[in-house]
GROMACS .gro file of C-alpha atoms in nm:
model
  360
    1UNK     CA    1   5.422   4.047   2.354
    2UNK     CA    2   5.410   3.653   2.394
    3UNK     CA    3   5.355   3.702   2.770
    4UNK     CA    4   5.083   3.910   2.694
    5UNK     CA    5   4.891   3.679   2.440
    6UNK     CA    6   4.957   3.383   2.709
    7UNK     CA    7   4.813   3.589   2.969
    8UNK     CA    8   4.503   3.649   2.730
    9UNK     CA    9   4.468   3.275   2.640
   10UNK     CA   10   4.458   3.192   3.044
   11UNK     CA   11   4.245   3.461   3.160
   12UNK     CA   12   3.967   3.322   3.361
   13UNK     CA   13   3.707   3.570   3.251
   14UNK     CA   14   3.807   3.466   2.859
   15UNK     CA   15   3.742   3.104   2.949
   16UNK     CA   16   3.383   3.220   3.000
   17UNK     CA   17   3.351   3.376   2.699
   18UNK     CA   18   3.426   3.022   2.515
   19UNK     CA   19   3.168   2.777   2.358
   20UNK     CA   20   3.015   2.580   2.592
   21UNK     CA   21   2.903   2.246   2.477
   22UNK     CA   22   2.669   2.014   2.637
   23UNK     CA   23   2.631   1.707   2.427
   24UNK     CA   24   2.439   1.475   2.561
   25UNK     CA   25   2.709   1.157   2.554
   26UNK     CA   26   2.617   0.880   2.288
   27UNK     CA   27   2.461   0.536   2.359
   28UNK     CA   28   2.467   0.261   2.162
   29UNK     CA   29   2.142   0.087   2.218
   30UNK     CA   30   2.132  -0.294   2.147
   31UNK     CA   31   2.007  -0.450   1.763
   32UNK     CA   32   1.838  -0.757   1.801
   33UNK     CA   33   1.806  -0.949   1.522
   34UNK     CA   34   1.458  -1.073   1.530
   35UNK     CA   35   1.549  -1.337   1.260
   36UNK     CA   36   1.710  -1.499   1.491
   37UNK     CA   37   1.531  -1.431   1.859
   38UNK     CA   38   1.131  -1.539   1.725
   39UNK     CA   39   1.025  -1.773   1.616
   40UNK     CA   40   0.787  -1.820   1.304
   41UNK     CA   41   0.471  -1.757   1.493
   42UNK     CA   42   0.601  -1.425   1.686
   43UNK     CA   43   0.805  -1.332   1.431
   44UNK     CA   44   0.488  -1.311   1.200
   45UNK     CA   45   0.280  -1.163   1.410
   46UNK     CA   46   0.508  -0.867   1.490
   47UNK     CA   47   0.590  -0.811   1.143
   48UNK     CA   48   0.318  -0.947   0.968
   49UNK     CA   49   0.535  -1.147   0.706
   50UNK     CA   50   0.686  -1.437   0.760
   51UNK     CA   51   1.077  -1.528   0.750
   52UNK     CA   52   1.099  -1.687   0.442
   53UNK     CA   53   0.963  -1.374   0.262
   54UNK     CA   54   1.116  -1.135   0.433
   55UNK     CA   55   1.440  -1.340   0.342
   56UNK     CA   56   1.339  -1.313   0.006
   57UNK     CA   57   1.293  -0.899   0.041
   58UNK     CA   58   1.598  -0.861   0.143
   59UNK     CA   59   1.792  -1.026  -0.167
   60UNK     CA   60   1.595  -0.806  -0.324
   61UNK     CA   61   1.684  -0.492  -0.187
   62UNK     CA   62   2.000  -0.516   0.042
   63UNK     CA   63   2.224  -0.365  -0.231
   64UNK     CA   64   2.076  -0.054  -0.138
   65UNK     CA   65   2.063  -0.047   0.216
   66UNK     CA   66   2.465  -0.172   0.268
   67UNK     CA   67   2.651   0.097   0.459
   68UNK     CA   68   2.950   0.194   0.218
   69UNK     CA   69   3.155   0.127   0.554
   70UNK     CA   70   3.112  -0.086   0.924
   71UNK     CA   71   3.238   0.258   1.092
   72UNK     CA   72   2.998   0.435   1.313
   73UNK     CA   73   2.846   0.125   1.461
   74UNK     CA   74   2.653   0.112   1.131
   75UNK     CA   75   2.299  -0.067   1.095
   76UNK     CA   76   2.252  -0.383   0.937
   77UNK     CA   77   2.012  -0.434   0.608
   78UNK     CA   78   1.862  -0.689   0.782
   79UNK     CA   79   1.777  -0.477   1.080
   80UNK     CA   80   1.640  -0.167   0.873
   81UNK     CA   81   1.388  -0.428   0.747
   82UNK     CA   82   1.267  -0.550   1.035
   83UNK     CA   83   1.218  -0.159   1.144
   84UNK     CA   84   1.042  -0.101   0.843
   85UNK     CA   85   0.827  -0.370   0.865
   86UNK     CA   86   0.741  -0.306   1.212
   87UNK     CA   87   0.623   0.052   1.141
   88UNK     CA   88   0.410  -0.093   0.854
   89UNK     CA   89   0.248  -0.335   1.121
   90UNK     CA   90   0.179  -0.092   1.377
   91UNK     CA   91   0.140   0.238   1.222
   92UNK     CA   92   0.323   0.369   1.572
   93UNK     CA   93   0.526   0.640   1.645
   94UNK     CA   94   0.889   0.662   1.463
   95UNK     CA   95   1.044   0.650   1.802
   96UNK     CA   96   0.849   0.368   1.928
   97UNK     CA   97   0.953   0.148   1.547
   98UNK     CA   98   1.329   0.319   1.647
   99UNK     CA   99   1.293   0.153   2.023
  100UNK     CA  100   1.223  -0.159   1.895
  101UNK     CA  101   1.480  -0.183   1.689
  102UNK     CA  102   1.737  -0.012   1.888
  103UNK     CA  103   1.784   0.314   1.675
  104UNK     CA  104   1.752   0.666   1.732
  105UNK     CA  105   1.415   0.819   1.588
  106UNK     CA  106   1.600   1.043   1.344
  107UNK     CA  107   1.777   0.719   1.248
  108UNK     CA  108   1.388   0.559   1.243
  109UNK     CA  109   1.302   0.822   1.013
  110UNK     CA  110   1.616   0.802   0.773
  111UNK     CA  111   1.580   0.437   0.767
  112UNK     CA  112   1.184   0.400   0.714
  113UNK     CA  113   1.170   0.595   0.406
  114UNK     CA  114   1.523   0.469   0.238
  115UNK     CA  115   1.348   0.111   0.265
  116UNK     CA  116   1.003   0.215   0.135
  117UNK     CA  117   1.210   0.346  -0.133
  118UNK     CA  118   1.401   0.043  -0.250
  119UNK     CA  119   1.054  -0.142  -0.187
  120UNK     CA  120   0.893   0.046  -0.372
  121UNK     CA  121   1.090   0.059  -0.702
  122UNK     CA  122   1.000  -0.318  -0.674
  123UNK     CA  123   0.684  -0.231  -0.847
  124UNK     CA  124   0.728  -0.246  -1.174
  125UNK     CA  125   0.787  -0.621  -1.154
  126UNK     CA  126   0.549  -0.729  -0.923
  127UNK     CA  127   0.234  -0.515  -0.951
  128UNK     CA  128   0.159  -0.566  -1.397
  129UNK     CA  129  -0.150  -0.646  -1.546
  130UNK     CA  130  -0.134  -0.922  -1.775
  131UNK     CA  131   0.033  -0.821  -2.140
  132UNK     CA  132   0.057  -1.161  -2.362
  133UNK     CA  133  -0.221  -1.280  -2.485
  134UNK     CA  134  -0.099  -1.575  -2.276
  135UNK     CA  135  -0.135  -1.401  -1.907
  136UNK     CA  136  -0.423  -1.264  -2.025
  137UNK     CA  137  -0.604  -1.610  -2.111
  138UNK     CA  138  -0.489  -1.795  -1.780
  139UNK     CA  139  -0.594  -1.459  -1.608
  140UNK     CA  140  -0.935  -1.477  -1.743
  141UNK     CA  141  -0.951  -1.874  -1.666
  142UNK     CA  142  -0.894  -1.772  -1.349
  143UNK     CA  143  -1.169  -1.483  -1.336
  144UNK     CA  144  -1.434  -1.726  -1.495
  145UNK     CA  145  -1.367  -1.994  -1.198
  146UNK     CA  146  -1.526  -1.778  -0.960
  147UNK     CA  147  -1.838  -1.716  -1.109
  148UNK     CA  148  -1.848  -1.803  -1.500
  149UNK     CA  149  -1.814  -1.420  -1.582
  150UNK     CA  150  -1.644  -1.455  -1.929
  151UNK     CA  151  -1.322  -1.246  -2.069
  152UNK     CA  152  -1.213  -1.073  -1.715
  153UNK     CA  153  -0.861  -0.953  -1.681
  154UNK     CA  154  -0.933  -0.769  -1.391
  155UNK     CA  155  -1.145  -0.601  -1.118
  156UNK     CA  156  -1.107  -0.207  -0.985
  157UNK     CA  157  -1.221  -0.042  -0.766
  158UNK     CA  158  -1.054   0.312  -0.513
  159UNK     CA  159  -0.965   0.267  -0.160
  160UNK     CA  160  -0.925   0.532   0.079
  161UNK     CA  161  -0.562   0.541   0.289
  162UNK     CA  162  -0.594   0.709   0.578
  163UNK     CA  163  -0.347   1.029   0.652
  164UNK     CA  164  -0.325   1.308   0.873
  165UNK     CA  165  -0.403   1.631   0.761
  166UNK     CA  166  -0.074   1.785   0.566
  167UNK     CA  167  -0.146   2.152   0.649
  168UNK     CA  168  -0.090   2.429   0.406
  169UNK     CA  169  -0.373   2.600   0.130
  170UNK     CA  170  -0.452   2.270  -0.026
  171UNK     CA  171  -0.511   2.044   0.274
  172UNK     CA  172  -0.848   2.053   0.245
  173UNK     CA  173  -0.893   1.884  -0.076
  174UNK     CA  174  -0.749   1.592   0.084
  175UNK     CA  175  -1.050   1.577   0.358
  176UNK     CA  176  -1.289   1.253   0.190
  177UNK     CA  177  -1.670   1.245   0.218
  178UNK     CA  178  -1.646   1.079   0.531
  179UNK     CA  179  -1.507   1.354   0.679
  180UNK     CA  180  -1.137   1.241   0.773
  181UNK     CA  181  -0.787   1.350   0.536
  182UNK     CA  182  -0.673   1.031   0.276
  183UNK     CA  183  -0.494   0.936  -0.023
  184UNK     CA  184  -0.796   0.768  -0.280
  185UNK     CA  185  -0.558   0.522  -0.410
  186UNK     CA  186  -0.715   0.323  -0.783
  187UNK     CA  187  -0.635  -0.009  -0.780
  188UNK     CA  188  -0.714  -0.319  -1.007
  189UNK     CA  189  -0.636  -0.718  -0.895
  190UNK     CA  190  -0.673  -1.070  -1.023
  191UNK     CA  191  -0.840  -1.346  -0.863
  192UNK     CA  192  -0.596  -1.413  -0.640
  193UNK     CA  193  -0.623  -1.105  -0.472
  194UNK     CA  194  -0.304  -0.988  -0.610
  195UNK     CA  195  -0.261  -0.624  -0.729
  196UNK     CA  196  -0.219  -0.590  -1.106
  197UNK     CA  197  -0.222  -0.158  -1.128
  198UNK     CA  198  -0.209   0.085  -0.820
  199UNK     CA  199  -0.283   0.479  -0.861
  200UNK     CA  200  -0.164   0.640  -0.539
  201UNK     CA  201  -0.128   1.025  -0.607
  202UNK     CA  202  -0.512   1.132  -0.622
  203UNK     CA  203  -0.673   1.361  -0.274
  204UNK     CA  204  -0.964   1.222  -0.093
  205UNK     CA  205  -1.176   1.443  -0.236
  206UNK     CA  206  -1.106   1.317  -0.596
  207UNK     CA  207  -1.368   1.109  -0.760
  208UNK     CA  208  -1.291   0.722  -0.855
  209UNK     CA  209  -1.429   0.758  -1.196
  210UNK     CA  210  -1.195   1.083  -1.247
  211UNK     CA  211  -0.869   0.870  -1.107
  212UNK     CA  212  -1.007   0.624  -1.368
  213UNK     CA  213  -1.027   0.924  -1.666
  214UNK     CA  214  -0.680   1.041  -1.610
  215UNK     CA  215  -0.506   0.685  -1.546
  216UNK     CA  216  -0.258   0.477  -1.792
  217UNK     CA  217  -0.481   0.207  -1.729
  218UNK     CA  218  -0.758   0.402  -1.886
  219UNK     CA  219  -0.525   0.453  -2.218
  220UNK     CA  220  -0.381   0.132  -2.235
  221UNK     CA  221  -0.751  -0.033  -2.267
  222UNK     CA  222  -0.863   0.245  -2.478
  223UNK     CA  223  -0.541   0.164  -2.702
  224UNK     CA  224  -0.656  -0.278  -2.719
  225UNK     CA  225  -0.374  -0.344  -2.535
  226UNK     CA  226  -0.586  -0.621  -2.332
  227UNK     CA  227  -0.754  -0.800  -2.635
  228UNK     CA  228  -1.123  -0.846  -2.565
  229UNK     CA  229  -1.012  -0.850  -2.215
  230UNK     CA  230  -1.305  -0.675  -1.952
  231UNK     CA  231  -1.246  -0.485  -1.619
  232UNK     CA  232  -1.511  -0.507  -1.379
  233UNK     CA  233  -1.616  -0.232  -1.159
  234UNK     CA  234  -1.920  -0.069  -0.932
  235UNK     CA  235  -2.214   0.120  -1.055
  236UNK     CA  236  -1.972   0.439  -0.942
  237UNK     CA  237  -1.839   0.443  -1.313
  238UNK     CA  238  -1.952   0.502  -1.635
  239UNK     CA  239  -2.016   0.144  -1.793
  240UNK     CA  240  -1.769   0.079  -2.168
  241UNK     CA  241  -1.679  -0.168  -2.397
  242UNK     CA  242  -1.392  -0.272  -2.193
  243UNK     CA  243  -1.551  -0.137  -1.833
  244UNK     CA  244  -1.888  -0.299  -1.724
  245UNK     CA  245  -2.070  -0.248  -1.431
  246UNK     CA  246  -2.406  -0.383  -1.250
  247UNK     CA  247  -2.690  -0.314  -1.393
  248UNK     CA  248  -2.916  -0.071  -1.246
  249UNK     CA  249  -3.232  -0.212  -1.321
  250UNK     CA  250  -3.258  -0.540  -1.428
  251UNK     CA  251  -3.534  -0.641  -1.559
  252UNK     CA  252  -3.535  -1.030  -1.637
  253UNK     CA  253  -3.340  -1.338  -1.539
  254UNK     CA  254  -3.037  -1.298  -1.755
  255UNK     CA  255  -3.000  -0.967  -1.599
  256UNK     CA  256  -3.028  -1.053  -1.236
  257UNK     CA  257  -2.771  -1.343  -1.321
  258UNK     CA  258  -2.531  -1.072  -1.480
  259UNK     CA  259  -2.552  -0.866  -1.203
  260UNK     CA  260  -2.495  -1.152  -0.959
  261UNK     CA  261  -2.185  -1.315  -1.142
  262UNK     CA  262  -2.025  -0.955  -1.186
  263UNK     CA  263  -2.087  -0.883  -0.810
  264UNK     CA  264  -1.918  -1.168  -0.721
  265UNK     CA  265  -1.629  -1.159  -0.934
  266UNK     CA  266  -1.563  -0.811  -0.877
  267UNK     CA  267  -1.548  -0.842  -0.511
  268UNK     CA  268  -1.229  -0.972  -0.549
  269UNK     CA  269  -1.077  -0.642  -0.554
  270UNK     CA  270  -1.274  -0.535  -0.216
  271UNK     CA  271  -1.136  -0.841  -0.075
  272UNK     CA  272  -0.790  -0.727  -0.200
  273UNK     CA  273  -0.826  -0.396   0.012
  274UNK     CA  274  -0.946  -0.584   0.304
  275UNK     CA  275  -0.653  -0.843   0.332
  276UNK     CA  276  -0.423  -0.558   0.237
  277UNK     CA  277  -0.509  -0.303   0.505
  278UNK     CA  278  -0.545  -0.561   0.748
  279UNK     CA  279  -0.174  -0.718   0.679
  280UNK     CA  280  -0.045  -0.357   0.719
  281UNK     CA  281  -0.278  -0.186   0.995
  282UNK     CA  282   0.014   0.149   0.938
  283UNK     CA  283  -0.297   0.248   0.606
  284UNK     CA  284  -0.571   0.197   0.861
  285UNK     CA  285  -0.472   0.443   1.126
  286UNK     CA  286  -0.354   0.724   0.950
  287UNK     CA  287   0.036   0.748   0.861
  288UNK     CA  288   0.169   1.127   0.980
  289UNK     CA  289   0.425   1.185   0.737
  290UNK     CA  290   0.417   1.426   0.425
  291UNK     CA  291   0.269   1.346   0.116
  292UNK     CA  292   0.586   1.264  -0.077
  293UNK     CA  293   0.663   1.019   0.238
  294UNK     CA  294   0.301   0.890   0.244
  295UNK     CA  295   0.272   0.755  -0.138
  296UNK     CA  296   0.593   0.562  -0.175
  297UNK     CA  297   0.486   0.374   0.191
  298UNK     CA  298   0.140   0.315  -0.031
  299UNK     CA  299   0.299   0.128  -0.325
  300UNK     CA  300   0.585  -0.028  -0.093
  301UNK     CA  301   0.293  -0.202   0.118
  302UNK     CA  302   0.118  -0.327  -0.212
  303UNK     CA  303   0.430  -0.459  -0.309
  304UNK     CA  304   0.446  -0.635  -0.009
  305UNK     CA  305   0.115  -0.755  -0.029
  306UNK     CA  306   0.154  -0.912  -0.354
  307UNK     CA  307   0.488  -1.087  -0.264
  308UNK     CA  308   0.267  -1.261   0.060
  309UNK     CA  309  -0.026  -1.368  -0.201
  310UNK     CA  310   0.273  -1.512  -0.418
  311UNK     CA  311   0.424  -1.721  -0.120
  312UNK     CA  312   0.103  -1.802  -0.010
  313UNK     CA  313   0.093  -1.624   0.330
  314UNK     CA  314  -0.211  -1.668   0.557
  315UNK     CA  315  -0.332  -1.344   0.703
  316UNK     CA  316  -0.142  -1.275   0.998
  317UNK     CA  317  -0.423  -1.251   1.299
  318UNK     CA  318  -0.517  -0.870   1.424
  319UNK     CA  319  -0.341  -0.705   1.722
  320UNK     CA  320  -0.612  -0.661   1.962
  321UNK     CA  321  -0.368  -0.342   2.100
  322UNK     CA  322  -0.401  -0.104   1.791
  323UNK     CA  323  -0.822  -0.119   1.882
  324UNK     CA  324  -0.924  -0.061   1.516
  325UNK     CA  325  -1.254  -0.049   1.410
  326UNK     CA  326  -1.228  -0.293   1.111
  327UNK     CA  327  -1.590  -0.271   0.993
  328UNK     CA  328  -1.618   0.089   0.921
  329UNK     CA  329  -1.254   0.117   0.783
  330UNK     CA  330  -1.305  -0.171   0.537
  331UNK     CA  331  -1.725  -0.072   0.453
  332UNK     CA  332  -1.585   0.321   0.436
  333UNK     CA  333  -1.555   0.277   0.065
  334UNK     CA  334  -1.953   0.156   0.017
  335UNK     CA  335  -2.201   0.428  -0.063
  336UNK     CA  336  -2.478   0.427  -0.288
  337UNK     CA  337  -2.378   0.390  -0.654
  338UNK     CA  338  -2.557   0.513  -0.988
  339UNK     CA  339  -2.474   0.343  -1.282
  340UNK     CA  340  -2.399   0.646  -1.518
  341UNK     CA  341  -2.463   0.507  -1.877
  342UNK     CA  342  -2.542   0.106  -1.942
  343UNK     CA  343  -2.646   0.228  -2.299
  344UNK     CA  344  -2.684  -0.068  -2.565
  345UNK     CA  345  -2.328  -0.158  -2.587
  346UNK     CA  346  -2.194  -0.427  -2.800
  347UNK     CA  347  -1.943  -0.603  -2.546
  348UNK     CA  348  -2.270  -0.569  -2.289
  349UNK     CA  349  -2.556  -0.748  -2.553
  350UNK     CA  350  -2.320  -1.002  -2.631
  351UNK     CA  351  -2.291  -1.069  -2.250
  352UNK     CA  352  -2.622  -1.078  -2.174
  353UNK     CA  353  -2.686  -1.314  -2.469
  354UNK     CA  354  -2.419  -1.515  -2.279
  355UNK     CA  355  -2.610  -1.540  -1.953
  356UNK     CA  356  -2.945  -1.534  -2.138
  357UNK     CA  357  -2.816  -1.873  -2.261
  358UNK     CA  358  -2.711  -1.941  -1.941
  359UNK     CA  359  -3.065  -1.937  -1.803
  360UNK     CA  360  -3.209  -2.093  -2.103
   0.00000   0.00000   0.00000
């Protein structure tokens, strides 16, 4: 019987009838550690940040990106930055990002969203809007340097974030007015260009002044949780006691000196999106990922944004490789705006007495 079953286990035509399994055999690519290799200039304009910041990310945020062991040939914290970051500033293919770093693109992938992640929950403590009444005094201070508009805690306005289409029943409600798929993402800033609230959940399609309707921010003023603190925004809302917008038709000095001070204080915010989408060119040309992918790498890159305004970061100079049409992605949010309701509000009067006294 044991003959038999040895005969069995070396027939030739049983050997055939095995698993065959063609692996293709392993490679460890090299990880450069660009930290070390660039220097400041290169190193800032390949990943759009500069070392000391990134330095500062990474305390942050290396707790969760530590391999629970150094088997495997496992990657670095510091390295699944840098990949991050380099997606962010090119907007490129995961396998491209994964070449440049010396990964695998399902490791590019894995490693992408697990930092947008842990940048991401970062949010809460660097994107607030002022809540004592002493942030919100030095906040307006700052708001009335720019163009003596009194009481302004901050300025809002949508963006839209460019995505490709995510297939499926709904897809189309993500298609904009201008024709192409993207996120409309709310967002208010201060005058330093720094974001103070972000919305990024809303289609294309959806209207700014309905983000506006259904947002926290929306309650919170509602509720006087800014004091006599006002938001400035375009004619594309309906104007309130603690929203105010151009006027649509103003009819004497005072007026034509509201509108121009709230113009010019509010542009703050359309400078915000400019600086913001030009730091991180990955919002400009359309990420490909799904929507639950997509929003976190929307907050993650405001976070980002607001950490280089803190430090003081120039903006890092445009690739002239990624040809992108800056002027129609940053004037894509203009279109003509009706104000919907200046009505004889009390917060409004008062300000016009204001700049009626100004003129005076």
């Amino acid at each position: 019987m044991e003959d038999l079953y040895e005969n069995f286990l070396s027939s030739s035509d049983d050997e055939d009838l095995l698993p065959i399994i063609n692996r293709r055999p392993r490679i460890i690519k090299d990880r450069i550690n660009y930290m070390e290799t660039f220097d400041d200039v290169d190193f800032v304009r390949r990943f759009r940040l500069s070392k000391n910041t990134v330095n500062e990310l990474l305390i942050e945020i290396q707790d969760q990106l530590q391999s629970a062991t150094q088997r495997n040939h496992a990657i670095s914290p510091i390295i699944q930055v840098l990949l991050t970051l380099r997606y962010y500033a090119s907007g490129s293919h995961l396998i491209a990002a994964g070449d440049f770093s010396g990964v695998s693109k399902s490791s590019a992938h894995r490693i992408v969203h697990r930092v947008t992640a842990a940048i991401a929950r970062l949010a809460p403590d660097v994107i607030k809007l002022p809540a004592s009444p002493q942030e919100i005094s030095a906040t307006q201070i700052d708001f009335y340097a720019i163009a003596r508009f009194p009481r302004v805690i901050a300025a809002l306005d949508c963006t839209h974030i460019k995505v490709q289409s995510f297939g499926g029943n709904e897809a189309e409600i993500f298609r904009n007015r201008k024709g192409y798929f993207s996120i409309n993402v709310q967002a208010t800033c201060d005058a330093n260009l720094k974001f103070s609230n972000i919305v990024a959940r809303w289609p294309g399609s959806a209207h700014d002044a309905t983000i506006l309707n259904n947002s926290r921010l929306r309650g919170c003023a509602e509720a006087g949780e800014f004091g006599d603190g006002i938001i400035l925004a375009d004619g594309g809302y309906n104007m309130r006691s603690y929203l105010l917008t151009p006027l649509s038709n103003p009819a004497t000095p005072a007026h034509n000196l509201y509108n121009e001070s709230q113009i010019r204080t509010r542009n703050t915010i359309e400078r915000a999106f400019g600086v913001w989408k030009r730091r991180f060119p990955c919002l400009a040309i359309g990420m490909r990922f799904t929507i639950d992918h997509v929003l976190p790498v929307i907050v993650a890159t405001a976070v980002l944004h607001n950490l280089a305004r803190i430090t003081g970061e120039e903006q890092p100079p445009d690739n002239p490789d990624l040809n992108i049409n800056w002027d129609e992605i940053l004037n894509a949010d203009l279109h003509n705006r009706v104000n919907l309701g200046a009505g004889e509000d009390l917060t409004l009067r008062l300000l016009l007495q204001y700049f009626e006294s100004l003129v005076g």
